[in-house]
Coordinates of C-alpha atoms and ligand atoms in Angstrom, one line a residue:
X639 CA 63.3 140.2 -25.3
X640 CA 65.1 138.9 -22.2
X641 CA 62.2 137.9 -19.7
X642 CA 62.8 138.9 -15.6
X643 CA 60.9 136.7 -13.2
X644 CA 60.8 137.2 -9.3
X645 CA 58.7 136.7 -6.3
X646 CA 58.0 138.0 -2.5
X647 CA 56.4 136.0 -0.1
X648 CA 53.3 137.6 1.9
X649 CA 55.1 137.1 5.2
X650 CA 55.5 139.8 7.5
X651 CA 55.6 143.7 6.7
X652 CA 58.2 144.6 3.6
X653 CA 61.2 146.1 4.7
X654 CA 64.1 147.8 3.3
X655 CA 66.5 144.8 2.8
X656 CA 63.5 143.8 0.2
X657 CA 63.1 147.1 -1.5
X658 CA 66.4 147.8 -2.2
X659 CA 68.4 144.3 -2.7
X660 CA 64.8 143.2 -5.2
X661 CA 62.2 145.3 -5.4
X662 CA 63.4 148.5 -6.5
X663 CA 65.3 146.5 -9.4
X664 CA 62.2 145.6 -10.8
X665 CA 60.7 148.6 -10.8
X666 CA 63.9 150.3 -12.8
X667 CA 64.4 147.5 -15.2
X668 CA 60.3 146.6 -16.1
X669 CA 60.6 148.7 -19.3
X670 CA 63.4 147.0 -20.2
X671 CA 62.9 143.3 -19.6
X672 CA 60.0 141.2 -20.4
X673 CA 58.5 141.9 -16.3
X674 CA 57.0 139.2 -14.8
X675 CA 56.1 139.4 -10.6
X676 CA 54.6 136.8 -8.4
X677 CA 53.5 137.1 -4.6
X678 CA 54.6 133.6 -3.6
X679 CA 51.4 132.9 -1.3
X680 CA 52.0 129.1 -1.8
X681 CA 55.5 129.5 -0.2
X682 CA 54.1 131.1 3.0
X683 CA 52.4 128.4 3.5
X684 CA 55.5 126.1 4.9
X685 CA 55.4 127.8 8.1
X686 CA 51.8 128.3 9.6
X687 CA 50.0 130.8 9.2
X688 CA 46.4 132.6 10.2
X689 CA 44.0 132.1 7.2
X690 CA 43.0 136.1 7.3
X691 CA 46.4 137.5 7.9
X692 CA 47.4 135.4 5.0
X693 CA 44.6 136.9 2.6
X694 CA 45.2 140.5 3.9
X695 CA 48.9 140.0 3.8
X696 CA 48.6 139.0 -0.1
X697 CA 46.4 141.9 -1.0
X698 CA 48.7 144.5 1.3
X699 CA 51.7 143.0 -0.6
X700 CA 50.5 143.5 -4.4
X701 CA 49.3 146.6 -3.1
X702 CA 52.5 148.1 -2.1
X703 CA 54.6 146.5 -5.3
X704 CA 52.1 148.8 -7.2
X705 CA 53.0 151.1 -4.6
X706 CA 56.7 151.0 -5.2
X707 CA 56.3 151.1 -9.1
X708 CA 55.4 148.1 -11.0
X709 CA 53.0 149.3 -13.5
X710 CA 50.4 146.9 -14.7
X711 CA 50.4 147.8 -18.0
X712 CA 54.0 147.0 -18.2
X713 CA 54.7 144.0 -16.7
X714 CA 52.8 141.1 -15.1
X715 CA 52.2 141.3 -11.2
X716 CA 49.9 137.9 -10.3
X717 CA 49.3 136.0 -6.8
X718 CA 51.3 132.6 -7.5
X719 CA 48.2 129.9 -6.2
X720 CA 45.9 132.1 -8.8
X721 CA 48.2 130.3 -11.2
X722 CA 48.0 126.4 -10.4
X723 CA 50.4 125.3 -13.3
X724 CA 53.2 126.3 -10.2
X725 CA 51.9 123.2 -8.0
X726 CA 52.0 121.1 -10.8
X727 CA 55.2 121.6 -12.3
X728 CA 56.7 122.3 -8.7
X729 CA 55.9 118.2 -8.4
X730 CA 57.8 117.5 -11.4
X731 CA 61.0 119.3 -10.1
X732 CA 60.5 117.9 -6.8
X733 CA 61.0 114.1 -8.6
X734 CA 64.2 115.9 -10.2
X735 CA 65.8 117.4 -7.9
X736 CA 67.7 115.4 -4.9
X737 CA 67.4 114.7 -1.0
X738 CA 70.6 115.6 -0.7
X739 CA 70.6 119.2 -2.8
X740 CA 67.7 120.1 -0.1
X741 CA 69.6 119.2 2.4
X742 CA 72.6 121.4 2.1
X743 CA 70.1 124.5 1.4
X744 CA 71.1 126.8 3.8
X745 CA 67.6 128.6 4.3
X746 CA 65.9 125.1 5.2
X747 CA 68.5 125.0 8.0
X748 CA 68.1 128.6 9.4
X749 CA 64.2 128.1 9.3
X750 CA 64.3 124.5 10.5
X751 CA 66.2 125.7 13.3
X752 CA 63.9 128.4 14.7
X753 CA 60.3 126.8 14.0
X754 CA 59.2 123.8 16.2
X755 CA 57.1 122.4 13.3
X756 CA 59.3 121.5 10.4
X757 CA 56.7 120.5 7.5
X758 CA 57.9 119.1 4.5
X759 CA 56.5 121.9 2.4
X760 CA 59.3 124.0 4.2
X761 CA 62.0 121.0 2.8
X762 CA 60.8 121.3 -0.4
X763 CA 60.1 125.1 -1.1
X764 CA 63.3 125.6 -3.2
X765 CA 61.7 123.1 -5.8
X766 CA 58.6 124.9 -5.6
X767 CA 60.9 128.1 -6.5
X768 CA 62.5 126.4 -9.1
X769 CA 58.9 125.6 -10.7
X770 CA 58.1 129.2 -10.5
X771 CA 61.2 130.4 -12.2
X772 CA 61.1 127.8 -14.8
X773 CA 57.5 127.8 -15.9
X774 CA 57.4 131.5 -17.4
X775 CA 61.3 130.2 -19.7
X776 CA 62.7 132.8 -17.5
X777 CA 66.3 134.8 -18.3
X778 CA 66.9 136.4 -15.4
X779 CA 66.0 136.1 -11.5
X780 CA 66.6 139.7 -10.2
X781 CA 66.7 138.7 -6.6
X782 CA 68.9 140.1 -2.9
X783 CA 72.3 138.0 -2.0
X784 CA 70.1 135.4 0.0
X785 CA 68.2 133.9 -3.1
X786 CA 71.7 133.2 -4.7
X787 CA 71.5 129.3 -3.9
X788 CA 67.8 128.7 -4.4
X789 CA 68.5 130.0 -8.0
X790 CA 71.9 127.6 -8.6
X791 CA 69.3 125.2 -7.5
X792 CA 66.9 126.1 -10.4
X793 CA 69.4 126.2 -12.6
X794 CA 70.8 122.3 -11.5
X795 CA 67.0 120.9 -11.7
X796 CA 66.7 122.6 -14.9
X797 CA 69.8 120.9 -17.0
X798 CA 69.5 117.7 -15.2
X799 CA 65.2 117.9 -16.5
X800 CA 66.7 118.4 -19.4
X801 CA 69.8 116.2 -19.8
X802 CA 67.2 113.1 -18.7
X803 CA 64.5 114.0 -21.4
X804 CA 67.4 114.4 -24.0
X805 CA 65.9 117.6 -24.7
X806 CA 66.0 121.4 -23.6
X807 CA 62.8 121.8 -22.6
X808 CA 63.2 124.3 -19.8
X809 CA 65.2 127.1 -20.1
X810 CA 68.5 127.5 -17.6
X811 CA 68.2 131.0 -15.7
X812 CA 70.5 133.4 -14.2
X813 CA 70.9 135.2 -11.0
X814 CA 70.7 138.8 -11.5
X815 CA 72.2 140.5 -7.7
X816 CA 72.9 144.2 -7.4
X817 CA 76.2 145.7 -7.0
X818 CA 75.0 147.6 -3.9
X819 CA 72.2 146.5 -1.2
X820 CA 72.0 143.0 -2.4
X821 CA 72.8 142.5 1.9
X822 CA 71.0 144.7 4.0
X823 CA 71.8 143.7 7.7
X824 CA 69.9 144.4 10.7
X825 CA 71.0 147.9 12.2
X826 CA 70.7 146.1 15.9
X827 CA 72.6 143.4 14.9
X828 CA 74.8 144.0 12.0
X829 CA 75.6 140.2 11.6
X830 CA 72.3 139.3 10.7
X831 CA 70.5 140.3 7.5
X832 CA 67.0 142.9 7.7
X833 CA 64.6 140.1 7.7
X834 CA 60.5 139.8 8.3
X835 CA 61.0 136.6 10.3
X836 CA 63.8 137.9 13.0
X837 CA 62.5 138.9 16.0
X838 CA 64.4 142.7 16.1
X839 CA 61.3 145.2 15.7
X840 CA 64.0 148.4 15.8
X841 CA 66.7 146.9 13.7
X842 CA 64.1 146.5 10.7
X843 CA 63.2 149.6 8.6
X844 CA 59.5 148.9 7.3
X845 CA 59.0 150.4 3.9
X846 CA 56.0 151.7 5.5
X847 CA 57.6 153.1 9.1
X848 CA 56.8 156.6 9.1
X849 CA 59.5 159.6 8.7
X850 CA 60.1 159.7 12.5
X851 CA 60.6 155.5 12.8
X852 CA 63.3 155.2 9.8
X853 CA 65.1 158.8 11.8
X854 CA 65.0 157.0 15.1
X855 CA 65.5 153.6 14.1
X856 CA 68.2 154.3 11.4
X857 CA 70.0 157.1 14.6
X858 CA 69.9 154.2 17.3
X859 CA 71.4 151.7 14.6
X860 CA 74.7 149.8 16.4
X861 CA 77.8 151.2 15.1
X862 CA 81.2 150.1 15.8
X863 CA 83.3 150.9 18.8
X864 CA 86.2 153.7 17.1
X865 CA 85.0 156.5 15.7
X866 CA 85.8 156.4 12.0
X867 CA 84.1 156.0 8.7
X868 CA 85.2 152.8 6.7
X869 CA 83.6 150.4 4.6
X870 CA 84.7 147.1 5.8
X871 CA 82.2 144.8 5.9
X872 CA 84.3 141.9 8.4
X873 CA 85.7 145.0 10.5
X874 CA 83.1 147.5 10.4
X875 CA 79.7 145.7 9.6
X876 CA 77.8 148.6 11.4
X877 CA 79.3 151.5 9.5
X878 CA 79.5 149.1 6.3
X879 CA 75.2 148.6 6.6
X880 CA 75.2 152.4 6.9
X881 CA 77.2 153.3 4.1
X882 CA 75.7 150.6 1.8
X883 CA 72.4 151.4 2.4
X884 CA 73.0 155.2 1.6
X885 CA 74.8 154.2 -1.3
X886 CA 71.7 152.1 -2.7
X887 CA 69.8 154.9 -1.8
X888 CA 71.6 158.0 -3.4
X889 CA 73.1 155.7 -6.4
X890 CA 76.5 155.8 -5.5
X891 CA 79.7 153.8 -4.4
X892 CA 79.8 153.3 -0.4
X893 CA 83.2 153.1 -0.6
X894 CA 83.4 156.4 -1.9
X895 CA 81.0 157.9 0.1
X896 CA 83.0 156.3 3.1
X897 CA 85.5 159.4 2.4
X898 CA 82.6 161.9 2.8
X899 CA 82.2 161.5 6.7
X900 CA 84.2 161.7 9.5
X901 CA 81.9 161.2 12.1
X902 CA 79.0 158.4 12.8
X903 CA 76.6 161.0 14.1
X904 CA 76.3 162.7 10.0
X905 CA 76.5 159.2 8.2
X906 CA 73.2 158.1 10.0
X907 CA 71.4 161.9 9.7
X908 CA 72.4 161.6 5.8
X909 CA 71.3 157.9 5.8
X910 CA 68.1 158.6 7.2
X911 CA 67.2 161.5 5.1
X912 CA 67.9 159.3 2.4
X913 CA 65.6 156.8 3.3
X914 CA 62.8 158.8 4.4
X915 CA 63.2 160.6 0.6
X916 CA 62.9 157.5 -0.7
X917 CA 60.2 155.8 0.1
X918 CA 57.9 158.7 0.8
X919 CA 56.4 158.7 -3.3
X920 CA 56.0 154.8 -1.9
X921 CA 54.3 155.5 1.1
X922 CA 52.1 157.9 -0.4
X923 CA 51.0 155.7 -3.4
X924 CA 50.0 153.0 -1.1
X925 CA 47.7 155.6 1.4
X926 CA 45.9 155.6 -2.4
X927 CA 45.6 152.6 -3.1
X928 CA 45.1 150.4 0.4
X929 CA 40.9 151.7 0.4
X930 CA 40.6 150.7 -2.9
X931 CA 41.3 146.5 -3.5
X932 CA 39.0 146.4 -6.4
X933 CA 41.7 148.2 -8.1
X934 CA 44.3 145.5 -6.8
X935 CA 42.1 142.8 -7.2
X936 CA 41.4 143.5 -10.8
X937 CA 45.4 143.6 -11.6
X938 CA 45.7 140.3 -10.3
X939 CA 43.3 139.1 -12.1
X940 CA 44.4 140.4 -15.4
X941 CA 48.1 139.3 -14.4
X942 CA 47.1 135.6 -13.4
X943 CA 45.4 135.1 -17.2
X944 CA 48.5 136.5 -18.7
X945 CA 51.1 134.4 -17.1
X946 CA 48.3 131.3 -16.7
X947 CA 48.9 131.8 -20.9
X948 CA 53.1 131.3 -20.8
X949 CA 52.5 128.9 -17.6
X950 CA 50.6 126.2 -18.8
X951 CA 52.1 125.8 -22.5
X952 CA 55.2 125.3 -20.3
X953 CA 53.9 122.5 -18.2
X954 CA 52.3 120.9 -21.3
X955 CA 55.7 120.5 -22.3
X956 CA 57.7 119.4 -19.1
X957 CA 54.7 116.7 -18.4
X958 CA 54.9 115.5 -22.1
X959 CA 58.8 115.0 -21.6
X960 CA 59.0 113.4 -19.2
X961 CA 56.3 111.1 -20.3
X962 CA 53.0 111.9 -18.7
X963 CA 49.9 110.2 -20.6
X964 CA 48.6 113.3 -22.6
X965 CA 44.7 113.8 -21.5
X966 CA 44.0 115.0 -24.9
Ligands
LIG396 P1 61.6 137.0 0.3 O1 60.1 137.2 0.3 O2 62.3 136.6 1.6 O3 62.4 138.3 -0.2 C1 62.0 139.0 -1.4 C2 63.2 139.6 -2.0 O4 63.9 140.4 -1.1 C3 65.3 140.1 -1.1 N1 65.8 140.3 0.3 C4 66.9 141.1 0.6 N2 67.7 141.8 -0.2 C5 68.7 142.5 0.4 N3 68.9 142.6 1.8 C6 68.0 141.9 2.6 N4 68.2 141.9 3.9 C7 67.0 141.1 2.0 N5 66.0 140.3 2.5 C8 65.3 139.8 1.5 C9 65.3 138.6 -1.4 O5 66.6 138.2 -1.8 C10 64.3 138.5 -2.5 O6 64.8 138.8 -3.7 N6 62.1 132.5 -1.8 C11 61.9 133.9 -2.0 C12 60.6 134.1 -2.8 C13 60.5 133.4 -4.1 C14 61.2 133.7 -5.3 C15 60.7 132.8 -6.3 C16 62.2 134.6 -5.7 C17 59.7 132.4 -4.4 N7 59.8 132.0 -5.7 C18 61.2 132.8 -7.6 C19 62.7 134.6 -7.0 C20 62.2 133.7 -7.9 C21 61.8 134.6 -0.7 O7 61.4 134.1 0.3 O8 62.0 136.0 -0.9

């Protein structure tokens, strides 16, 4: 069976770029695929951050994947430091991948840019992704459009691990991006994508925003100055957001639905509706879950032994390759 392997970072509060360029994709495909789910805590650590957000933030976040749909009886949901095979193969793939390929990383930049502290964790992180990804012998990364490079980075460090231990010992993986809301921009500033990190509280729809938020911020969003309906992402970035964020949400084309509207004013009451329809089974899951962690807790748990299993065979192998003194 193909395996899927993805991760979220604890950072922030999950919005709807996540949910519908990644999340929701694991949910739909987990009965398919071979499912496995990691809350990258490790990764949130390049930036600083409070020690009790961090730990809240990790439970909140497994709590709301649940939430969304993963089942744990299906596929594997685990916290990625209850799993410390990641720190040890991300050292190996560290060694193997290049100064330069982390240099020219184009999220490293970005973050570099806007944090006055640069540690070298934050230099490093996509080799830490690439040990995530590579440890489980994952097929497929379902990720959003801004994961595309990390995983050609995986996929580089992986054939050259392998090309220089004359054997294939990790297994390449693929990208896996989704037709429609692999991009979701900011609705204040449609250049920039929905992020946790950006400072633009109303141009973020939180997964957890209640009905009247996601109608007010989704009705304020910045449209474009003429008056019609287009999908034209370089022209019409506003308009283009709306529409491709009501096509992710009702399952269709936004091109198509472009022809539907001939007025801003109805694209953004439809778009909204949308929304709120759709994450209201969400939101209601996770008012059951948040007052019970033990539930959560004991997930974890269960998922962190399963993948600990496919983990550590994985770095058994990778250290004996590349010629690590066996301790046994
Ligand atoms: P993170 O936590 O920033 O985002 C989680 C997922 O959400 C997607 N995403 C978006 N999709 C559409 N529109 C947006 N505006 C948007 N913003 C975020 C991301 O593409 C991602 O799929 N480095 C990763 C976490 C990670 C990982 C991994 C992912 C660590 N190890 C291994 C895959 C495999 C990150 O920071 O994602």
């Amino acid at each position: 069976m193909t395996r899927a392997f993805s991760g979220i970072q604890p950072t922030g509060d999950v919005h709807l770029g996540n949910y519908l360029g990644a999340v929701r994709r694991w949910v739909d495909d987990q009965h398919d695929v071979d499912s496995i789910f990691c809350v990258v805590d490790l990764h949130a650590l390049t930036i600083p951050k409070d020690p009790e957000v961090l730990r809240s933030k990790t439970l909140q976040l497994a709590q709301l994947l649940v939430a969304c749909g993963l089942e744990p009886e299906t596929c594997t949901l685990f916290v990625q430091s209850h799993v410390p095979e990641h720190s040890g193969l991300a050292w190996l793939m560290e060694c193997t991948a290049s100064f330069g390929e982390l240099s020219r990383m184009v999220q490293f930049k970005d973050k570099s840019d806007r944090n006055d502290f640069v540690s070298a964790g934050l230099f490093t992180y996509p080799a830490l992704q690439a040990a995530d990804i590579l440890l489980y012998d994952t097929d497929v990364v379902p990720v959003g459009d801004d994961q595309r490079q990390h995983i050609e980075l995986a996929r580089d460090v992986a054939t050259r691990f392998n090309n220089r231990c004359g054997s294939d010992v990790l297994v390449v993986p693929e990208h896996v991006i989704p037709p429609v809301g692999a991009r979701i921009m900011d609705l204040q500033n449609p250049g920039d994508k929905m992020s946790k990190s950006l400072d633009s509280p109303q141009g973020t729809v939180l997964v957890l925003d209640d009905p009247k938020t996601i109608e007010k911020k989704i009705k304020r969003a910045v449209t474009d100055t003429d008056n019609e309906v287009r999908f034209d992402v370089a022209d019409k970035p506003g308009v283009s957001n709306l529409l491709s964020i009501l096509g992710a949400a009702t399952g269709r084309d936004p091109e198509a639905l472009a022809d539907d509207y001939e007025m801003y004013g109805p694209l953004k009451a439809d778009t909204a509706e949308a929304v709120v329809e759709l994450l209201r089974p969400v939101q209601q899951r996770f008012a059951d879950l948040v007052d019970d962690p033990a539930t959560t807790t004991q997930i974890l748990s269960t998922g962190a032994a399963k993948a600990r299993e496919i983990a550590s065979a994985t770095l058994d192998r990778a250290q004996r390759a590349v010629g690590l003194l066996s301790p046994s």
